[in-house]
Short mmCIF file of C-alpha atoms in Angstrom, two decimals:
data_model
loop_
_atom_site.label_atom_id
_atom_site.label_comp_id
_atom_site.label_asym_id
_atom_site.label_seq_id
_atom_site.Cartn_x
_atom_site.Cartn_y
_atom_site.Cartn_z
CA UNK A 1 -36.01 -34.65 -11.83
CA UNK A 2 -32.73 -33.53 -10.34
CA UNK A 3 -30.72 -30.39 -10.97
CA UNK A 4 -27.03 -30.36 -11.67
CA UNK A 5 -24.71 -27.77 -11.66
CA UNK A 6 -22.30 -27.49 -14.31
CA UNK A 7 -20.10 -24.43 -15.07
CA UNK A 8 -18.40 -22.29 -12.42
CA UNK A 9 -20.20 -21.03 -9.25
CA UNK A 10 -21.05 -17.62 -8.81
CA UNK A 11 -18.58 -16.09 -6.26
CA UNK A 12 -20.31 -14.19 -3.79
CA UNK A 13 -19.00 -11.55 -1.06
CA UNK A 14 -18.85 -13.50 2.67
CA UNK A 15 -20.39 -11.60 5.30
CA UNK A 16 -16.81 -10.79 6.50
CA UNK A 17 -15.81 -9.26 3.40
CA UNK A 18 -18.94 -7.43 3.36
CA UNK A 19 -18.74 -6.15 6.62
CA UNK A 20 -14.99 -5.48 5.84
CA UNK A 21 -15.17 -3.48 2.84
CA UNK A 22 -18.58 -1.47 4.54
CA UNK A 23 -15.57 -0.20 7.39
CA UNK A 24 -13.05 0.83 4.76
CA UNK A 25 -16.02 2.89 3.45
CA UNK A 26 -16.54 4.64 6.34
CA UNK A 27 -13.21 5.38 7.45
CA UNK A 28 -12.60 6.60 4.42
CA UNK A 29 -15.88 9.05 4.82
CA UNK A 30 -15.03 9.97 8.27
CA UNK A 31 -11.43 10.89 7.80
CA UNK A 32 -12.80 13.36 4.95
CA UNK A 33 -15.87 14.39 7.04
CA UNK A 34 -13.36 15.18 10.16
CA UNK A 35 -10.47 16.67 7.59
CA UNK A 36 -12.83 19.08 5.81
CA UNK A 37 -12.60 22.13 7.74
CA UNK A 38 -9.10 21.74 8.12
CA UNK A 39 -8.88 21.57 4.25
CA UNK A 40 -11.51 24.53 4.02
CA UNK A 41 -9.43 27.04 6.59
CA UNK A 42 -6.28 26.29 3.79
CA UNK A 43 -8.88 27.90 1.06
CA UNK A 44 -7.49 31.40 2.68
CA UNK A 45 -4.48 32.47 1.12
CA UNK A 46 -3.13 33.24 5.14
CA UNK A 47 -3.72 29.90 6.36
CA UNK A 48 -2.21 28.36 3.61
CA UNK A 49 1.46 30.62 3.61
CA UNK A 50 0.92 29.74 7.42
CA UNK A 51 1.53 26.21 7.24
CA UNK A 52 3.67 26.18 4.83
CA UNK A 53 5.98 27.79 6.98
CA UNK A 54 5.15 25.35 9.84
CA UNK A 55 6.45 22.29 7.30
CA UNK A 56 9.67 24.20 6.20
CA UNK A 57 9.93 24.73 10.20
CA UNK A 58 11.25 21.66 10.00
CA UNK A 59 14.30 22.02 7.62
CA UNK A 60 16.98 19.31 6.90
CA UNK A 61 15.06 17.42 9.56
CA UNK A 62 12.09 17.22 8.29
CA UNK A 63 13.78 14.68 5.24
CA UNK A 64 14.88 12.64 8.26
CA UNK A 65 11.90 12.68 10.00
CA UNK A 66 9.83 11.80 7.15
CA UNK A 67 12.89 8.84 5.95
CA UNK A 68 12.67 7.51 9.38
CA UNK A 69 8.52 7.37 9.65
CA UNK A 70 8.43 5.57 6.08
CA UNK A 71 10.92 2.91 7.24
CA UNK A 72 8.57 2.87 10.39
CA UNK A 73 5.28 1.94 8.26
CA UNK A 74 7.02 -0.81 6.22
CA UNK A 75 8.80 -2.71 9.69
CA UNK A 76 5.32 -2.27 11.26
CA UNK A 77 2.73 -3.46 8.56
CA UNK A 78 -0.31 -2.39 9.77
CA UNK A 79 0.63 1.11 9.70
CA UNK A 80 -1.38 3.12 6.95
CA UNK A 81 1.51 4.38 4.38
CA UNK A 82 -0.71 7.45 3.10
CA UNK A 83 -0.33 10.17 5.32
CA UNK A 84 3.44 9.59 5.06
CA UNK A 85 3.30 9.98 1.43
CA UNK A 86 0.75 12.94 1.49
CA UNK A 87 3.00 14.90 3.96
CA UNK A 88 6.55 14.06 1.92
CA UNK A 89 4.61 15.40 -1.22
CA UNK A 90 3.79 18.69 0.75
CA UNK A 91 7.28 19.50 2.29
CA UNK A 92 9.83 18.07 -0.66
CA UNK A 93 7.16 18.18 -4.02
CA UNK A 94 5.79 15.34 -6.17
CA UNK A 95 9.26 14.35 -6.97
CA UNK A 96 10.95 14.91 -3.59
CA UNK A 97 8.37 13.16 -2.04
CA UNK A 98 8.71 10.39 -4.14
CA UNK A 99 12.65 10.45 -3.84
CA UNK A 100 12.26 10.92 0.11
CA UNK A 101 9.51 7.84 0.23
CA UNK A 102 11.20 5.51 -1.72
CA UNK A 103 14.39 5.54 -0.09
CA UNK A 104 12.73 4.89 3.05
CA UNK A 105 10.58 1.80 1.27
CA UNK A 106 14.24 0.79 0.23
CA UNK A 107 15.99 0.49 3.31
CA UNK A 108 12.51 -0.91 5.23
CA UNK A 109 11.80 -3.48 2.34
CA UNK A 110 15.60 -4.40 1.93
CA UNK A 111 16.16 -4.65 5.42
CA UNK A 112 12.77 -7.08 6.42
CA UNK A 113 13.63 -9.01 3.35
CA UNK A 114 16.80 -9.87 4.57
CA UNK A 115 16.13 -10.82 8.09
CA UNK A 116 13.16 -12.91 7.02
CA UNK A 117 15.69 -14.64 4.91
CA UNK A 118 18.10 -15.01 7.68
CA UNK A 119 15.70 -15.77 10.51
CA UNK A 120 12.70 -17.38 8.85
CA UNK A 121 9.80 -18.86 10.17
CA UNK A 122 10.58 -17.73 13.42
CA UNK A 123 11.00 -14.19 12.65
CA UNK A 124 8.43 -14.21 10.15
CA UNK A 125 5.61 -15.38 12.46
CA UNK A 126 6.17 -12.78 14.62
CA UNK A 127 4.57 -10.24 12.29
CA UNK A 128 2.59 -12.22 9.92
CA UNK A 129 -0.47 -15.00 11.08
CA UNK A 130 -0.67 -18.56 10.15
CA UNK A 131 -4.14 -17.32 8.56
CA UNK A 132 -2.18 -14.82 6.14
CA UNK A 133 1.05 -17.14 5.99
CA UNK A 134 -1.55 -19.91 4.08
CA UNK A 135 -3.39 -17.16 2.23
CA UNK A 136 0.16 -16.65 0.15
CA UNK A 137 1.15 -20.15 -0.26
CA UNK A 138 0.18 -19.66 -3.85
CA UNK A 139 4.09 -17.99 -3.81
CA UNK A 140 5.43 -21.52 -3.62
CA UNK A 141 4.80 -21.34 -7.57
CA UNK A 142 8.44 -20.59 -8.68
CA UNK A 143 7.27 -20.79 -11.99
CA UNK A 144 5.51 -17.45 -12.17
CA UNK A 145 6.79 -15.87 -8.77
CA UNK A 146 8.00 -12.45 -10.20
CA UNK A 147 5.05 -12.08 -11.90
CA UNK A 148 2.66 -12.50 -8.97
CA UNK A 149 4.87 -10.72 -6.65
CA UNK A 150 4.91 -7.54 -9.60
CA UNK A 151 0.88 -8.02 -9.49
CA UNK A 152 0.01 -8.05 -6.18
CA UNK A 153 2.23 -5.19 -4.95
CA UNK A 154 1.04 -3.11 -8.04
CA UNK A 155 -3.22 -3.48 -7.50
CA UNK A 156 -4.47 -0.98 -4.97
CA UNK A 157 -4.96 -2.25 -1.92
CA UNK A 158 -3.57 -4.88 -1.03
CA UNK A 159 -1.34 -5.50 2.10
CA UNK A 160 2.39 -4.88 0.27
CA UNK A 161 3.95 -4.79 3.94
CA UNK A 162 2.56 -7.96 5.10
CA UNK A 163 3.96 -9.34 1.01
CA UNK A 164 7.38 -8.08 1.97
CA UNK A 165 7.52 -10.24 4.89
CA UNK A 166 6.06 -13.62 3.33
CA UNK A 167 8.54 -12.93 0.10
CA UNK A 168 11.78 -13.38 2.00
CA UNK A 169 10.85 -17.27 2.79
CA UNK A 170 10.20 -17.49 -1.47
CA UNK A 171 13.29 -18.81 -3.58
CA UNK A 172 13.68 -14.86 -5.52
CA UNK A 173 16.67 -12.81 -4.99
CA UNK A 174 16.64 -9.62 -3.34
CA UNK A 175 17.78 -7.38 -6.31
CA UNK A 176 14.22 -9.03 -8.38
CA UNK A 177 12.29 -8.31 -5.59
CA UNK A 178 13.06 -4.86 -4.64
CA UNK A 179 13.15 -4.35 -8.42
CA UNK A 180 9.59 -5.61 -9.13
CA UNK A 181 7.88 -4.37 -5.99
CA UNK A 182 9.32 -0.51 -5.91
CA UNK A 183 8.76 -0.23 -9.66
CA UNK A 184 4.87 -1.62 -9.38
CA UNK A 185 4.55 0.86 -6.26
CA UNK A 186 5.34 4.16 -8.16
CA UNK A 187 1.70 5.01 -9.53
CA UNK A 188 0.23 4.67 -5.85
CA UNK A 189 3.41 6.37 -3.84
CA UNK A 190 3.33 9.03 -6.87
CA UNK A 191 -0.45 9.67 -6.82
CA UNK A 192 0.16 10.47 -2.52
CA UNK A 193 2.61 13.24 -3.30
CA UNK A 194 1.28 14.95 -6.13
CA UNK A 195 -1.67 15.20 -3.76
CA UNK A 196 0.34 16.32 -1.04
CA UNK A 197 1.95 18.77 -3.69
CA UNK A 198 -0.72 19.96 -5.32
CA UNK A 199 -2.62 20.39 -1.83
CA UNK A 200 0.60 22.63 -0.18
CA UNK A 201 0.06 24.86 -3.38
CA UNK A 202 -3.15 25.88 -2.82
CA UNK A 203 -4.59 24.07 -5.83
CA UNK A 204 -7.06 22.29 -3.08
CA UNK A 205 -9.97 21.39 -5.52
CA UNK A 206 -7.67 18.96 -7.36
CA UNK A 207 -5.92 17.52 -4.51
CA UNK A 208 -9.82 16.52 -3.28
CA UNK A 209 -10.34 15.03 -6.65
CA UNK A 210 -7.24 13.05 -6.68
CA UNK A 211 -7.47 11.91 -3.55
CA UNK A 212 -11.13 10.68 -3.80
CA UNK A 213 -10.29 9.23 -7.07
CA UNK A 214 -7.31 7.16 -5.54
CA UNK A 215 -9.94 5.78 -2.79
CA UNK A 216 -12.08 4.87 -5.06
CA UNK A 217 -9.53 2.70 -6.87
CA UNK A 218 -8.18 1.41 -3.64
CA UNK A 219 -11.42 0.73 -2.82
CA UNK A 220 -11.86 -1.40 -6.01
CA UNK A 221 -8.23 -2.82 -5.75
CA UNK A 222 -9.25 -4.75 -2.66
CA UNK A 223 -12.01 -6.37 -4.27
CA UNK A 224 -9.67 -7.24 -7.19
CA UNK A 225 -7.34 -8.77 -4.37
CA UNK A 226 -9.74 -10.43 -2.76
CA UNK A 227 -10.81 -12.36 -6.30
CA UNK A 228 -7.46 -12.71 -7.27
CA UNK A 229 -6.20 -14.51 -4.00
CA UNK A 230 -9.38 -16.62 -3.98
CA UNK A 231 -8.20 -17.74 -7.92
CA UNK A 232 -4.66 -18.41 -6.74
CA UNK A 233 -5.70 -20.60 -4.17
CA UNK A 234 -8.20 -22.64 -5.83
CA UNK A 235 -5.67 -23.30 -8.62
CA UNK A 236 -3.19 -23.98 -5.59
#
């Protein structure tokens, strides 16, 4: 008697992945285990007052500084955007940091956009593989573009840099895109700077908590990334 398989398959994790998502855990760990007595010495009310005064150091420049280094993460994508956001949410507040950050992801996202539009392929293959390029060809869908593009830069996770590059060769305007993706990044660019916030004010216990509860969901956004480009593409 034969078997046959009716239904869906089970989708398992390939090796890669697995090996993949067992680095991202231990970055993650490291950077905390290698950060905590830096984050322990701010515990003292000295320490803390003292680098406070090292980030205000920086006055008026520091907005600059901070404007130009979040343009820098979005032109080079595989630049972590984190730390940027963490250390705008310590010198300007939740708010500031969010002002300061997203008129950096502004000009960085408008600008790419544009040049991918005007320069295409050739442009765009200089930052982006053929093996991504055919990952997102899904995006040919101009059916239910906005809505993908909204989804994908809104999960946790997933590579928006990289998305702003393979966007400008897709049929949407540049007001819908930089609409859709900077309004699905505020709860992860928000989340950085209240940490960074929250940490500057001594309130450290939370700013742990926050923090390790925004890995964890980044952790689980890549999965959900991972599934959700594998569904696009078999539909595709």
């Amino acid at each position: 008697m034969t078997n046959e398989t009716t239904g869906k398959k089970e989708r398992k994790l390939t090796p890669g992945q697995i090996v993949a998502l067992v680095l991202v855990v231990l970055v993650l760990v490291g950077v905390t285990v290698a950060a905590f007595p830096f984050i322990s010495s701010l515990t003292k009310p000295e320490n803390l007052e003292s680098f406070k005064n090292t980030l205000r150091s920086f006055g008026a420049g520091g907005f600059f500084i901070i404007l130009g280094l979040q343009v820098l993460q979005v032109v080079v994508a595989v630049l972590p955007g984190e730390p940027i956001e963490l250390l705008a949410g310590a010198m300007f507040g939740t708010w500031g940091g969010l002002f300061t950050c997203y008129l950096g992801l502004l000009i960085g996202t408008g600008g790419i956009f544009l040049a991918v539009k005007k320069f295409g392929y050739p442009l765009l293959t200089k930052f982006v593989s053929e093996e991504q390029l055919k990952s997102y060809k899904f995006l040919n869908n101009t059916t239910r573009l906005e809505t993908l593009i909204f989804l994908l830069f809104f999960i946790p996770g997933t590579p928006k840099d990289v998305l702003t590059y393979v966007a400008g060769i897709t049929p949407i305007s540049l007001g819908r895109f930089l609409f859709l993706s900077l309004f699905a990044r505020i709860p992860s660019v928000i989340s950085s700077t209240f940490v960074g916030s929250s940490f500057i004010e001594g309130n450290v216990l939370t700013s742990v908590l926050v923090f390790a509860g925004v890995g964890v969901v980044g952790i689980a956004g890549i999965l959900i990334h991972k599934h959700f480009i594998a569904k696009l593409q078999k539909e595709e």
